[in-house]
Coordinates of N, CA and C in Angstrom, one line a residue:
Q4 N -16.9 4.1 12.1 CA -15.6 3.1 11.6 C -15.1 3.1 10.6
V5 N -13.7 3.3 10.6 CA -12.9 3.4 9.3 C -12.5 1.8 8.9
Q6 N -12.8 1.5 7.6 CA -12.5 0.3 7.3 C -11.8 0.4 5.7
L7 N -10.6 -0.4 5.6 CA -9.9 -0.6 4.4 C -10.0 -2.1 4.2
V8 N -10.4 -2.1 2.7 CA -10.4 -3.6 1.9 C -9.8 -3.7 0.8
E9 N -8.6 -4.5 0.8 CA -7.7 -4.6 -0.3 C -8.2 -5.8 -1.2
S10 N -7.9 -5.5 -2.5 CA -8.2 -6.7 -3.6 C -7.1 -6.6 -4.6
G11 N -7.2 -7.6 -5.6 CA -6.1 -7.4 -6.6 C -5.2 -8.4 -6.6
G12 N -5.0 -9.0 -5.5 CA -3.7 -10.1 -5.3 C -3.9 -11.2 -6.0
G13 N -2.9 -12.1 -6.2 CA -3.0 -13.3 -7.0 C -1.6 -14.0 -7.3
S14 N -1.6 -14.9 -8.1 CA -0.1 -15.7 -8.6 C 0.0 -15.2 -9.8
V15 N 1.2 -14.7 -10.0 CA 1.7 -14.5 -11.4 C 3.3 -14.9 -11.5
Q16 N 3.7 -15.0 -12.8 CA 5.1 -15.3 -13.1 C 6.0 -14.1 -13.1
A17 N 7.2 -14.7 -12.8 CA 8.1 -13.3 -12.9 C 8.0 -12.3 -13.8
E18 N 8.3 -11.2 -13.9 CA 8.1 -10.1 -14.8 C 6.7 -9.8 -15.1
G19 N 5.7 -10.4 -14.7 CA 4.3 -10.2 -14.8 C 3.9 -8.9 -13.9
S20 N 2.8 -8.4 -13.8 CA 1.9 -7.4 -13.4 C 0.9 -7.8 -12.6
L21 N 0.5 -6.9 -11.6 CA -0.8 -6.9 -10.7 C -1.1 -5.6 -10.2
R22 N -2.4 -5.2 -10.2 CA -2.7 -4.0 -9.6 C -3.6 -4.2 -8.5
L23 N -3.2 -3.7 -7.4 CA -4.0 -3.9 -6.0 C -4.8 -2.8 -5.8
S24 N -5.8 -2.9 -5.2 CA -6.9 -1.8 -4.9 C -7.2 -1.8 -3.4
C25 N -7.5 -0.7 -2.9 CA -7.8 -0.7 -1.4 C -8.8 0.4 -1.3
V26 N -10.1 0.0 -1.0 CA -11.2 0.8 -0.8 C -11.5 1.3 0.9
L27 N -11.3 2.7 0.8 CA -11.5 3.3 2.3 C -12.9 3.7 2.5
S28 N -13.6 3.2 3.8 CA -14.9 3.6 4.1 C -14.9 4.1 5.5
G29 N -16.0 4.8 5.7 CA -15.9 5.3 7.3 C -15.1 6.4 7.7
Y30 N -14.3 7.2 6.7 CA -13.3 8.1 6.8 C -14.0 9.3 7.1
R31 N -13.9 10.2 8.0 CA -14.6 11.4 8.1 C -13.6 12.7 8.2
Y32 N -12.5 12.4 8.1 CA -11.5 13.5 8.0 C -11.3 14.2 6.8
G33 N -10.1 15.1 6.7 CA -9.9 15.9 5.7 C -8.9 15.2 4.8
C34 N -7.4 15.9 5.0 CA -6.3 15.3 4.4 C -5.8 14.0 5.1
K35 N -5.3 13.1 4.3 CA -4.9 11.9 4.9 C -3.6 11.4 4.0
S36 N -3.0 10.7 5.0 CA -1.6 9.9 4.1 C -2.0 8.2 4.0
M37 N -1.8 7.8 3.0 CA -1.9 6.3 2.9 C -0.8 5.4 2.4
G38 N -0.8 4.3 3.0 CA 0.3 3.4 2.5 C 0.1 2.1 2.0
W39 N 1.2 1.6 1.4 CA 1.2 0.2 1.2 C 2.2 -0.6 1.8
F40 N 2.1 -1.8 2.5 CA 3.0 -2.4 3.2 C 2.9 -3.8 2.6
R41 N 4.1 -4.4 3.0 CA 3.8 -6.2 2.8 C 4.6 -6.8 3.8
Q42 N 4.2 -7.9 3.8 CA 4.9 -8.9 5.0 C 5.0 -10.5 4.3
A43 N 6.3 -10.7 4.3 CA 6.6 -12.2 3.8 C 6.7 -12.9 5.1
P44 N 6.5 -14.4 4.8 CA 6.4 -15.1 6.1 C 7.7 -15.1 7.0
G45 N 7.8 -14.9 8.3 CA 8.9 -14.9 9.0 C 9.5 -13.6 9.0
Q46 N 9.1 -12.7 8.2 CA 9.9 -11.2 8.1 C 8.9 -10.2 8.6
E47 N 9.6 -9.0 9.1 CA 8.8 -7.8 9.7 C 7.8 -7.4 8.3
R48 N 7.0 -6.6 9.0 CA 6.1 -5.7 7.8 C 6.9 -4.6 7.4
E49 N 6.9 -4.4 6.2 CA 7.8 -3.3 5.5 C 7.0 -2.5 4.6
G50 N 7.4 -1.1 4.7 CA 6.7 -0.1 3.8 C 7.2 -0.3 2.3
V51 N 6.1 -0.2 1.6 CA 6.5 -0.3 0.0 C 6.2 1.0 -0.7
A52 N 4.8 1.7 -0.3 CA 4.8 3.0 -1.1 C 3.8 3.7 -0.3
A53 N 3.7 4.9 -0.4 CA 3.0 5.8 0.1 C 2.6 7.1 -0.4
I54 N 1.4 7.9 -0.2 CA 0.9 9.0 -0.9 C 0.1 9.7 0.1
G55 N 0.1 11.0 -0.1 CA -0.6 12.1 0.5 C -1.6 12.5 -0.3
S56 N -3.0 12.8 0.4 CA -4.2 13.0 -0.6 C -4.2 14.5 -0.9
C57 N -3.5 15.2 -0.2 CA -3.5 16.8 -0.2 C -2.1 17.4 -0.7
G58 N -1.6 16.7 -1.7 CA -0.4 17.0 -2.3 C 1.0 16.7 -1.6
G59 N 0.7 15.6 -0.7 CA 2.0 15.3 0.1 C 2.9 14.3 -0.8
G60 N 2.7 14.2 -2.0 CA 3.8 13.4 -2.8 C 3.5 11.9 -2.7
T61 N 4.5 11.2 -3.5 CA 4.5 9.9 -3.4 C 6.0 9.3 -2.7
Y62 N 5.8 8.1 -2.5 CA 7.3 7.9 -1.8 C 7.2 6.2 -2.0
Y63 N 8.5 5.8 -2.2 CA 8.5 4.2 -2.4 C 9.9 3.7 -1.7
A64 N 10.0 2.5 -1.6 CA 11.0 1.9 -0.8 C 12.2 1.7 -2.1
D65 N 13.2 1.5 -1.7 CA 14.2 1.5 -2.8 C 13.8 0.1 -3.5
S66 N 13.5 -0.7 -2.9 CA 13.3 -2.2 -3.7 C 12.4 -2.2 -4.7
V67 N 11.4 -1.1 -4.7 CA 10.3 -1.1 -5.6 C 10.3 0.2 -6.8
K68 N 11.2 0.8 -6.4 CA 11.6 2.2 -7.5 C 11.3 1.7 -8.6
G69 N 10.9 2.3 -9.7 CA 10.7 2.2 -10.9 C 9.8 1.0 -11.3
R70 N 9.4 0.3 -10.5 CA 8.6 -1.0 -10.8 C 7.1 -0.9 -10.3
F71 N 7.0 -0.2 -9.1 CA 5.7 0.1 -8.6 C 5.2 1.6 -8.8
T72 N 3.7 1.6 -8.8 CA 3.4 3.1 -8.9 C 2.1 3.1 -7.8
V73 N 2.3 4.1 -7.0 CA 1.1 4.3 -5.9 C 0.2 5.6 -6.6
S74 N -1.1 5.3 -6.4 CA -1.9 6.5 -7.0 C -3.3 6.3 -6.1
Q75 N -4.2 7.3 -6.3 CA -5.1 7.2 -5.6 C -6.2 7.9 -6.4
D76 N -7.7 7.5 -6.2 CA -8.8 8.2 -6.6 C -9.4 8.6 -5.4
N77 N -9.6 10.1 -5.1 CA -10.3 10.2 -4.0 C -11.8 10.3 -3.9
A78 N -12.4 10.5 -5.3 CA -13.8 10.5 -5.6 C -14.2 9.1 -5.3
K79 N -13.4 8.1 -5.4 CA -13.9 6.7 -5.2 C -13.3 6.3 -4.0
N80 N -12.6 6.9 -3.1 CA -11.8 6.7 -1.8 C -11.0 5.5 -2.0
T81 N -10.3 5.2 -3.2 CA -9.7 4.1 -3.4 C -8.1 4.4 -3.7
L82 N -7.2 3.6 -3.0 CA -5.9 3.6 -3.4 C -5.4 2.4 -4.3
Y83 N -4.3 2.7 -5.2 CA -3.9 1.7 -6.1 C -2.5 1.3 -5.8
L84 N -2.1 0.3 -6.2 CA -0.7 -0.2 -6.5 C -0.6 -0.8 -7.4
Q85 N 0.0 -0.3 -8.5 CA 0.2 -1.0 -9.8 C 1.7 -1.8 -9.9
M86 N 1.9 -2.8 -9.9 CA 3.3 -3.6 -9.7 C 3.5 -4.1 -10.9
N87 N 4.6 -3.9 -11.6 CA 5.1 -4.1 -12.7 C 6.5 -5.0 -12.6
S88 N 7.0 -5.6 -13.6 CA 8.2 -6.6 -13.7 C 8.3 -7.2 -12.1
L89 N 7.3 -7.9 -11.7 CA 7.3 -8.5 -10.5 C 8.4 -9.6 -10.2
K90 N 9.0 -9.7 -9.0 CA 10.1 -10.6 -8.6 C 9.5 -11.5 -7.7
P91 N 10.2 -12.8 -7.6 CA 9.8 -13.6 -6.6 C 10.1 -13.1 -5.2
E92 N 11.1 -12.3 -5.0 CA 10.8 -11.5 -3.6 C 10.0 -10.6 -3.4
D93 N 9.0 -10.3 -4.3 CA 7.9 -9.4 -4.1 C 6.6 -10.2 -3.5
T94 N 6.8 -11.6 -3.4 CA 5.9 -12.6 -2.7 C 5.8 -12.2 -1.2
A95 N 4.4 -11.8 -0.8 CA 4.2 -11.4 0.5 C 2.6 -11.1 0.6
M96 N 2.2 -10.9 1.7 CA 0.7 -10.3 2.0 C 1.0 -8.9 1.9
Y97 N -0.2 -8.3 1.1 CA 0.1 -6.8 0.9 C -1.1 -6.1 1.7
Y98 N -0.8 -5.0 2.5 CA -1.7 -4.5 3.3 C -1.7 -2.9 2.9
C99 N -2.9 -2.3 2.9 CA -3.0 -0.9 3.0 C -3.3 -0.3 4.6
A100 N -2.9 1.0 4.5 CA -3.0 1.6 5.8 C -3.3 3.1 5.7
V101 N -4.0 4.0 6.5 CA -4.2 5.1 6.3 C -3.9 5.8 7.9
R102 N -3.8 7.0 7.6 CA -3.7 8.0 9.0 C -4.3 9.4 8.6
G103 N -5.2 9.9 9.3 CA -5.8 11.2 8.8 C -5.2 12.2 9.4
Q104 N -3.9 12.5 8.6 CA -3.0 13.5 8.8 C -2.1 13.9 7.6
F105 N -1.9 15.0 7.4 CA -1.0 15.5 6.2 C 0.3 15.3 6.6
A106 N 1.1 14.7 5.5 CA 2.6 14.5 6.0 C 3.1 14.5 4.6
A107 N 4.4 15.3 4.7 CA 5.3 15.6 3.5 C 6.9 15.6 4.0
P108 N 7.5 14.5 3.9 CA 7.0 13.3 3.2 C 6.2 12.3 4.0
V109 N 5.5 11.4 3.5 CA 4.7 10.3 3.9 C 5.6 9.3 4.4
P110 N 5.5 9.1 5.6 CA 6.2 8.1 6.2 C 6.1 6.4 5.7
L111 N 7.0 5.7 5.7 CA 6.8 4.3 5.1 C 7.1 3.6 6.5
D112 N 7.0 4.1 7.8 CA 6.9 3.5 8.8 C 5.7 2.8 9.3
R113 N 5.4 1.8 9.5 CA 4.1 1.0 10.0 C 3.6 1.5 11.2
Q114 N 4.5 1.9 11.9 CA 3.8 2.4 13.3 C 3.3 3.7 13.3
W115 N 3.4 4.4 12.1 CA 2.9 6.0 12.1 C 1.5 5.6 11.6
Y116 N 1.0 4.5 11.1 CA -0.3 4.5 10.7 C -1.4 3.9 11.5
S117 N -2.8 4.5 11.4 CA -3.8 4.2 12.3 C -4.7 3.1 12.1
Y118 N -5.2 2.8 10.9 CA -5.9 1.8 10.4 C -5.3 0.9 9.4
W119 N -5.8 -0.4 9.5 CA -5.0 -1.2 8.4 C -6.2 -2.4 7.8
G120 N -6.0 -2.6 6.6 CA -6.7 -3.6 5.7 C -6.3 -5.0 6.3
Q121 N -7.0 -6.1 5.8 CA -6.6 -7.5 6.2 C -5.6 -8.1 5.5
G122 N -5.5 -7.4 4.1 CA -4.3 -7.9 3.3 C -4.8 -8.5 2.1
T123 N -3.9 -8.4 1.0 CA -4.2 -9.5 -0.1 C -2.8 -10.2 -0.5
Q124 N -3.0 -11.5 -0.7 CA -1.9 -12.2 -0.9 C -1.2 -12.1 -2.5
V125 N 0.0 -11.6 -2.7 CA 0.6 -11.8 -4.0 C 1.7 -12.8 -3.8
T126 N 1.8 -13.5 -4.9 CA 2.8 -14.8 -5.1 C 3.4 -14.8 -6.6
V127 N 4.7 -14.4 -6.5 CA 5.3 -14.4 -7.7 C 6.1 -15.6 -7.9
S128 N 6.0 -16.3 -9.0 CA 7.0 -17.6 -9.3 C 7.9 -17.3 -10.3
S129 N 8.9 -18.0 -10.0 CA 10.1 -18.0 -11.1 C 10.1 -18.8 -12.4

């Protein structure tokens, strides 16, 4: 059974930084695509960043380019999201997701992904 567990969320002031982690277990496939999404109250879940495990590259929403960095450690089955220069509008529940398929570019479309974590809350105060 595929499971994803996020951690690293918290409360920070604007211009602060956080690093989110997502541990993947039970995955039995080869190449995969993983993404970070976020959802603020009353809003739809939106794609933030995505990465392919077999050289599919990294992809970012325009709103986070230059501030967020997605990376992965395949040996640890862990996905990361380094978030710098945080803004109050980054406040949301952050989710990671995976699909057992190579893609280039890796989509930021939430409907494309197969498995999801439970989320970790990020709150940025001004």
